[in-house]
């Protein structure tokens, strides 16, 4: 195990200072800043002919419409086509990937990241100078950091002892260290976050239009990723990975398919046996990765230097260290839930008129005053910004907080074992799916998804989606099916969520 390579793997630091402890990382100058990027993280910089403007990319970008274009090609296009910072959002609209983009435009610096903010950006000002990085503890390379009152409130709360105790986007548990929220850009001179999406009304689509557009785009995104990297696709019995599999029809022979066995999962569990049966019926090999062993102590010490590590995620990462093919980029199914009415399963909900309704979506948040404060700020600004733009605030809430914080932290921690590619983190794809009525995107039918499967690869439906695994669950499912048939839906949503194991 090469400790120097695993520590802060695939992360970055942007600072006006020299950082001798990161001299073994790749380094680029951007204006007055030094950009340090771990050797396993792409670092690309392009400067205009007159050195007036500069673009630096940490990570990677993919253009589904032109899959052979490199990071440098895409940066050059951004540099020469953008006349102002407002142009950048439109130019990034068709781009997939996991990246941080730093631009020097008209004498100031601006930072953007991928649509779901999956390559995190934290920032602070110390002794009058701004610093930026992928996580707060990395700032210790150039400055001292202090735990804030939020840290101690969180640690003594019951919520801290929950599984995966994620917190909202926008701030950290450290003093004066903040976090860039998805759909926002950061102006370096003022350290001000500015929302750049949505800016226009979301175009409504019929079910047929949404299916055709989203299916075609998802297929192109995944095939473009396959053009860039060798891919690995983790499969469960769920909706999101199954739709990714359907979009892989023409490239499935190139892909490494696997499932993680962790926690109480057995080989007889649906999330394992269904991928095995399905891939066998399609003629592809399935790999099972055992993630139930305790991590090696040396690995654990390295892992726990990441920001707020999760014990269950650590054990899973250790399982992958031993087995996962390190040359492959993992295709993640997260982000799809933005379009699956995660916080309003029936496709309908009462008007969201206060931040307290957002706090109530996660048990334990009510114990944390700083969560109330953060959501109050976000809700006030967001409700005003989206107005009548045809965007449901709960979909945006999932996007900017659950994806931008929970999933981004997940991917940050697992950077120690794998690079990730999330096809659903694509603004055009999200818009195409959100444009379809929520009544076609909600459970239990998810007609948008079922119709996309039919268009892409009907054979992936040879096995059921998320079948109930216990007698109680099966009985509940039959009851719900009966009530749905006779037209009674909304009153049983809580029961439905219980048997599915969904957590708000």
XYZ file of C-alpha atoms in Angstrom:
504
model
C 0.000 0.000 0.000
C 1.559 3.305 -1.117
C 0.489 5.717 1.633
C 1.739 8.837 -0.154
C -0.415 7.969 -3.168
C -3.582 7.130 -1.202
C -3.574 10.153 1.126
C -5.961 12.806 -0.275
C -6.124 10.787 -3.484
C -7.782 12.563 -6.449
C -8.106 15.817 -4.501
C -6.847 19.368 -5.109
C -5.691 22.539 -3.386
C -5.629 26.030 -4.895
C -3.628 28.527 -2.863
C -1.508 31.663 -3.351
C 1.147 29.994 -1.162
C 3.790 27.399 -1.944
C 3.004 24.026 -0.411
C 6.146 21.844 -0.087
C 4.161 18.931 1.361
C 2.337 18.620 -1.988
C 5.404 18.905 -4.223
C 4.824 15.322 -5.394
C 1.432 16.380 -6.829
C 0.873 17.902 -10.249
C 1.055 21.681 -10.180
C -0.105 24.518 -12.419
C -0.057 28.295 -12.061
C -3.394 30.060 -12.450
C -2.991 33.816 -12.086
C -1.482 34.365 -8.656
C -2.565 30.923 -7.436
C -0.806 27.587 -7.330
C -3.134 24.722 -8.234
C -2.027 21.385 -6.787
C -3.791 18.225 -8.000
C -3.140 14.655 -6.909
C -1.364 12.671 -9.673
C -4.470 10.523 -10.224
C -6.576 13.630 -10.867
C -6.484 15.288 -14.251
C -5.039 18.821 -14.299
C -5.343 20.774 -17.543
C -4.686 24.458 -18.146
C -5.126 26.565 -21.288
C -4.187 30.207 -21.788
C -5.298 32.544 -24.572
C -2.752 33.853 -27.051
C -2.423 37.218 -25.288
C -2.461 35.644 -21.811
C -5.483 37.779 -20.953
C -7.638 34.825 -19.966
C -6.925 31.382 -18.601
C -8.884 28.198 -17.929
C -7.799 25.438 -15.541
C -9.621 22.125 -15.169
C -9.331 19.723 -12.257
C -10.857 16.361 -13.136
C -12.469 15.710 -16.490
C -15.153 16.954 -18.859
C -17.002 14.897 -21.481
C -19.056 16.217 -24.405
C -21.651 13.548 -25.381
C -22.159 15.276 -28.720
C -18.436 15.133 -29.526
C -16.997 12.261 -27.468
C -13.507 12.408 -28.967
C -12.891 15.952 -27.727
C -10.290 16.104 -24.958
C -10.233 18.205 -21.811
C -7.902 20.650 -23.568
C -10.257 20.854 -26.573
C -13.193 21.686 -24.339
C -11.214 24.267 -22.362
C -10.093 26.014 -25.536
C -13.695 26.127 -26.704
C -14.793 27.681 -23.402
C -11.963 30.187 -23.460
C -12.578 31.483 -26.959
C -16.380 31.315 -27.071
C -17.126 32.992 -23.749
C -17.229 36.772 -23.799
C -18.325 37.014 -20.181
C -18.813 34.813 -17.155
C -22.542 34.596 -17.951
C -21.715 32.782 -21.206
C -19.975 29.984 -19.337
C -23.154 28.442 -17.918
C -24.623 28.016 -21.417
C -21.362 26.549 -22.722
C -21.279 24.048 -19.848
C -24.902 22.971 -20.402
C -24.076 20.008 -22.711
C -21.050 18.885 -20.672
C -20.855 15.814 -18.420
C -18.049 14.791 -16.095
C -16.721 15.407 -12.612
C -14.722 18.588 -12.488
C -13.761 21.919 -11.006
C -13.345 24.691 -13.578
C -11.336 27.831 -12.774
C -11.595 30.751 -15.185
C -9.758 34.059 -15.377
C -12.126 36.474 -17.117
C -11.607 40.224 -17.282
C -9.173 40.271 -14.380
C -11.204 38.198 -11.912
C -11.347 34.478 -11.189
C -14.507 32.378 -11.205
C -15.027 28.761 -10.134
C -17.652 26.379 -11.527
C -18.084 22.652 -10.956
C -20.021 19.768 -12.524
C -23.832 19.941 -12.385
C -24.216 17.952 -9.147
C -21.081 19.358 -7.514
C -19.556 15.884 -7.249
C -16.024 17.265 -7.237
C -16.440 19.402 -4.150
C -15.107 22.919 -3.666
C -14.490 24.306 -0.165
C -13.084 27.774 0.347
C -11.876 30.170 3.028
C -9.987 33.410 3.542
C -6.955 33.405 5.826
C -4.861 36.498 6.553
C -6.504 38.273 3.644
C -5.823 35.523 1.096
C -8.336 33.110 -0.438
C -7.745 29.351 -0.515
C -9.742 26.575 -2.191
C -9.718 22.806 -1.901
C -11.636 19.575 -2.138
C -12.116 19.282 1.632
C -11.466 21.380 4.758
C -8.697 19.278 6.319
C -6.557 19.687 3.201
C -6.191 23.379 4.100
C -3.960 22.293 6.972
C -1.187 21.998 4.386
C -0.991 25.819 4.276
C -2.874 27.196 7.313
C -4.332 26.211 10.687
C -8.017 25.297 10.797
C -10.391 25.357 13.761
C -13.498 23.321 14.507
C -16.570 25.553 14.655
C -19.550 25.534 17.002
C -21.317 23.501 14.294
C -18.789 20.700 14.797
C -19.541 20.427 18.515
C -23.314 20.768 18.056
C -23.165 17.951 15.539
C -20.924 15.687 17.631
C -23.098 15.788 20.757
C -26.342 15.316 18.824
C -28.098 11.997 18.399
C -28.008 12.649 14.669
C -24.218 12.157 14.579
C -24.741 8.513 15.568
C -27.093 7.799 12.677
C -25.975 5.895 9.615
C -24.671 8.319 6.983
C -25.313 11.531 8.977
C -24.968 13.929 6.063
C -25.433 17.684 6.395
C -26.665 20.385 3.973
C -24.484 22.016 1.347
C -22.984 25.473 1.724
C -20.786 25.317 4.795
C -18.482 22.988 6.760
C -17.942 22.002 10.387
C -14.833 24.213 10.468
C -14.552 27.902 11.260
C -14.919 30.210 8.231
C -14.689 27.346 5.712
C -17.579 27.231 3.242
C -18.777 24.950 0.462
C -19.836 25.711 -3.110
C -23.458 24.649 -3.735
C -24.386 22.988 -7.060
C -25.864 25.357 -9.668
C -23.795 28.215 -8.212
C -20.513 29.758 -9.337
C -17.965 31.313 -7.005
C -16.420 34.729 -7.598
C -12.919 34.535 -6.145
C -12.408 38.237 -5.381
C -15.516 38.478 -3.182
C -16.006 34.790 -2.296
C -19.652 35.302 -3.298
C -21.761 32.412 -4.568
C -24.038 33.332 -7.482
C -26.817 31.049 -8.737
C -26.644 30.461 -12.491
C -29.333 27.756 -12.881
C -32.242 27.861 -13.428
C -32.537 31.133 -15.302
C -35.407 30.313 -17.647
C -38.657 28.388 -17.423
C -38.230 24.640 -17.669
C -39.843 23.429 -20.883
C -42.649 20.952 -20.284
C -42.630 17.735 -22.300
C -45.066 14.968 -23.034
C -44.157 11.517 -21.747
C -43.220 10.429 -25.276
C -41.018 13.478 -25.856
C -39.266 13.064 -22.515
C -38.650 9.358 -23.065
C -37.151 9.843 -26.523
C -34.985 12.801 -25.571
C -33.741 11.436 -22.241
C -33.093 7.915 -23.557
C -31.068 9.216 -26.495
C -29.057 11.577 -24.320
C -28.351 9.035 -21.576
C -27.088 6.563 -24.178
C -24.782 9.191 -25.687
C -23.432 10.241 -22.273
C -22.484 6.684 -21.295
C -21.005 5.861 -24.686
C -18.950 9.062 -24.540
C -17.673 7.983 -21.119
C -16.729 4.613 -22.579
C -14.817 6.443 -25.306
C -12.730 8.158 -22.610
C -12.288 5.445 -19.942
C -12.674 1.711 -19.339
C -15.874 1.549 -17.278
C -17.245 -0.507 -14.393
C -20.973 -0.549 -13.583
C -22.219 -1.570 -10.109
C -25.625 -3.234 -10.328
C -28.332 -3.716 -7.709
C -31.997 -4.600 -8.095
C -32.901 -0.891 -8.182
C -34.200 1.530 -10.781
C -31.190 3.730 -11.416
C -28.489 1.164 -12.162
C -30.964 -0.806 -14.305
C -31.592 2.233 -16.495
C -27.831 2.726 -16.846
C -27.527 -0.919 -17.887
C -30.214 -0.383 -20.520
C -28.276 2.568 -21.933
C -25.140 0.374 -22.151
C -26.648 -2.044 -24.665
C -24.146 -1.322 -27.472
C -21.066 -1.222 -25.218
C -21.958 -3.836 -22.576
C -19.176 -6.133 -23.797
C -16.633 -3.489 -22.699
C -17.940 -3.091 -19.152
C -16.972 -4.737 -15.862
C -20.215 -5.487 -13.981
C -20.146 -5.947 -10.221
C -22.087 -5.725 -6.973
C -20.795 -4.826 -3.514
C -21.713 -7.245 -0.723
C -21.806 -5.265 2.513
C -23.687 -5.027 5.795
C -26.372 -7.713 6.021
C -26.525 -8.474 2.311
C -26.459 -12.207 1.522
C -26.035 -13.904 -1.835
C -29.776 -14.605 -1.616
C -30.577 -10.882 -1.211
C -32.332 -9.238 -4.152
C -29.547 -6.696 -4.639
C -27.148 -9.578 -5.360
C -29.161 -12.433 -6.821
C -31.058 -10.279 -9.328
C -27.928 -8.752 -10.967
C -26.415 -12.267 -11.128
C -29.490 -13.748 -12.834
C -30.006 -10.789 -15.135
C -26.424 -10.627 -16.394
C -26.339 -14.397 -16.888
C -29.487 -14.192 -19.016
C -27.902 -11.395 -21.073
C -24.634 -13.289 -21.528
C -22.362 -11.179 -19.318
C -20.218 -12.014 -16.301
C -21.047 -10.703 -12.847
C -18.420 -10.000 -10.169
C -19.202 -9.980 -6.448
C -16.951 -7.820 -4.244
C -16.956 -8.724 -0.544
C -16.995 -5.551 1.580
C -17.775 -7.089 4.978
C -14.253 -7.277 6.410
C -12.776 -4.703 8.765
C -10.251 -2.449 7.086
C -6.536 -2.929 7.499
C -5.314 -0.564 10.302
C -2.878 1.258 8.002
C -5.628 1.796 5.431
C -8.033 2.910 8.148
C -5.610 5.555 9.419
C -5.264 6.965 5.896
C -8.986 6.831 5.245
C -9.842 8.643 8.467
C -7.783 11.628 7.407
C -10.621 12.404 5.010
C -13.293 14.862 6.104
C -15.900 13.340 8.445
C -15.421 9.707 7.338
C -18.223 7.143 7.590
C -17.393 3.741 9.087
C -19.632 1.752 6.737
C -18.223 3.544 3.696
C -14.692 2.823 4.952
C -15.345 -0.918 5.142
C -16.771 -0.886 1.618
C -13.777 1.073 0.327
C -11.416 -1.468 1.887
C -13.259 -4.299 0.141
C -12.718 -2.530 -3.170
C -9.015 -1.919 -2.492
C -8.500 -5.669 -2.558
C -10.695 -6.533 -5.553
C -11.936 -3.590 -7.641
C -10.058 -3.212 -10.987
C -8.181 0.049 -10.379
C -7.929 0.981 -14.050
C -11.718 1.302 -14.407
C -13.919 4.322 -13.758
C -17.070 3.541 -11.779
C -20.379 4.527 -13.420
C -22.638 5.735 -10.598
C -26.425 5.678 -10.775
C -26.901 8.518 -8.282
C -28.546 11.743 -9.380
C -31.443 9.983 -11.040
C -33.436 10.492 -7.833
C -33.580 14.216 -8.645
C -36.159 13.202 -11.244
C -37.916 10.481 -9.218
C -39.859 12.655 -6.781
C -37.695 11.464 -3.889
C -39.349 13.713 -1.285
C -42.918 13.384 -2.586
C -43.404 9.792 -3.637
C -46.929 10.245 -4.958
C -45.905 12.967 -7.402
C -47.841 15.563 -5.396
C -47.135 17.457 -2.192
C -48.377 20.309 -0.078
C -46.846 23.721 -0.938
C -43.400 24.245 0.589
C -43.753 27.555 2.385
C -41.011 27.410 5.015
C -37.535 26.090 5.648
C -38.855 24.031 8.555
C -40.561 21.719 6.070
C -37.107 20.982 4.624
C -35.650 20.317 8.083
C -38.405 17.753 8.636
C -37.299 15.693 5.637
C -34.483 14.127 7.683
C -34.929 12.791 11.208
C -32.362 14.348 13.521
C -31.877 17.658 11.719
C -34.313 19.313 14.107
C -31.635 18.919 16.807
C -29.146 21.103 14.939
C -29.685 24.911 15.021
C -27.176 25.519 12.232
C -29.166 23.268 9.882
C -32.290 25.380 10.509
C -30.271 28.526 9.769
C -28.710 27.131 6.583
C -32.032 25.955 5.183
C -33.677 29.251 6.053
C -31.093 31.106 3.968
C -31.254 28.602 1.105
C -35.058 28.478 1.053
C -35.490 32.266 1.011
C -33.035 32.777 -1.833
C -34.101 29.731 -3.831
C -37.859 30.245 -3.623
C -37.352 33.776 -4.912
C -34.987 32.658 -7.684
C -37.086 29.832 -9.135
C -40.392 31.746 -8.963
C -42.597 30.408 -11.754
C -39.771 28.631 -13.645
C -41.582 25.280 -13.454
C -38.990 23.787 -11.076
C -40.230 21.961 -7.985
C -38.249 23.173 -4.980
C -38.084 19.627 -3.559
C -36.369 18.370 -6.717
C -33.898 21.231 -6.472
C -33.481 20.510 -2.759
C -32.500 16.916 -3.520
C -30.153 18.091 -6.282
C -28.305 20.779 -4.363
C -28.208 19.239 -0.889
C -28.497 15.470 -1.031
C -26.417 15.182 -4.214
C -24.193 18.192 -3.539
C -23.402 17.068 0.020
C -24.237 13.410 0.755
C -23.247 11.979 -2.617
C -20.323 14.365 -3.106
C -18.937 13.264 0.276
C -19.453 9.625 -0.718
C -17.427 10.115 -3.879
C -14.771 12.164 -2.052
C -14.194 9.345 0.430
C -14.124 6.684 -2.259
C -11.635 8.652 -4.328
C -9.130 6.602 -2.371
C -10.133 3.522 -4.428
C -11.896 4.675 -7.618
C -12.663 7.543 -9.947
C -16.362 7.981 -10.633
C -18.519 8.973 -13.599
C -22.156 9.914 -12.917
C -24.136 10.123 -16.186
C -27.195 11.643 -14.467
C -25.035 14.639 -13.490
C -25.784 16.322 -16.796
C -27.937 19.425 -16.923
C -29.546 18.619 -20.264
C -30.516 15.124 -19.115
C -31.953 16.379 -15.826
C -33.948 19.042 -17.685
C -35.314 16.492 -20.161
C -36.522 14.236 -17.352
C -37.825 16.997 -15.050
C -39.755 18.434 -17.994
C -42.055 15.389 -17.851
C -44.981 15.586 -15.433
C -44.158 14.340 -11.936
C -47.074 11.910 -12.243
C -44.968 9.955 -14.770
C -41.848 10.140 -12.585
C -43.282 8.936 -9.254
C -43.707 5.548 -7.658
C -44.945 2.939 -7.895
C -45.056 2.993 -11.703
C -42.217 5.324 -12.775
C -43.571 5.308 -16.316
C -40.791 7.561 -17.596
C -38.229 4.953 -16.567
C -40.174 1.953 -17.795
C -40.688 3.557 -21.190
C -36.999 4.485 -21.413
C -36.112 0.848 -20.755
C -38.406 -0.221 -23.582
C -36.647 2.183 -25.949
C -33.101 1.366 -24.851
C -33.016 -2.367 -24.034
C -36.248 -4.174 -23.069
C -34.323 -7.307 -22.046
C -33.118 -5.627 -18.852
C -36.647 -6.166 -17.501
C -36.169 -9.945 -17.436
C -35.734 -9.557 -13.672
C -37.975 -7.505 -11.337
C -37.079 -4.108 -9.877
C -36.641 -3.955 -6.086
C -38.852 -6.961 -5.288
C -40.018 -7.171 -1.655
C -37.798 -9.630 0.236
C -39.824 -10.539 3.347
C -43.295 -11.946 3.899
C -44.333 -8.684 5.577
C -43.016 -6.644 2.664
C -44.655 -8.923 0.102
C -47.998 -8.688 1.908
C -47.688 -4.909 2.110
C -46.812 -4.740 -1.582
C -49.886 -6.781 -2.535
C -52.051 -4.487 -0.401
C -50.610 -1.415 -2.077
C -51.106 -2.934 -5.536
C -54.754 -3.612 -4.677
C -55.316 -0.097 -3.320
C -53.660 1.376 -6.416
C -55.969 -0.649 -8.653
C -59.077 0.707 -6.926
C -57.691 4.237 -7.035
C -56.483 4.777 -3.446
C -52.883 5.947 -3.593
C -51.801 8.849 -1.415
C -52.930 7.484 2.003
C -50.615 4.468 1.701
C -47.446 6.249 0.672
C -45.927 6.096 4.149
C -46.499 2.343 4.275
C -45.028 1.975 0.812
C -41.890 3.889 1.805
C -41.544 1.732 4.927
C -41.558 -1.569 3.084
C -39.207 -0.229 0.405
C -36.787 0.987 3.044
C -36.706 4.504 1.615
C -35.511 7.202 4.017
C -36.239 10.860 3.555
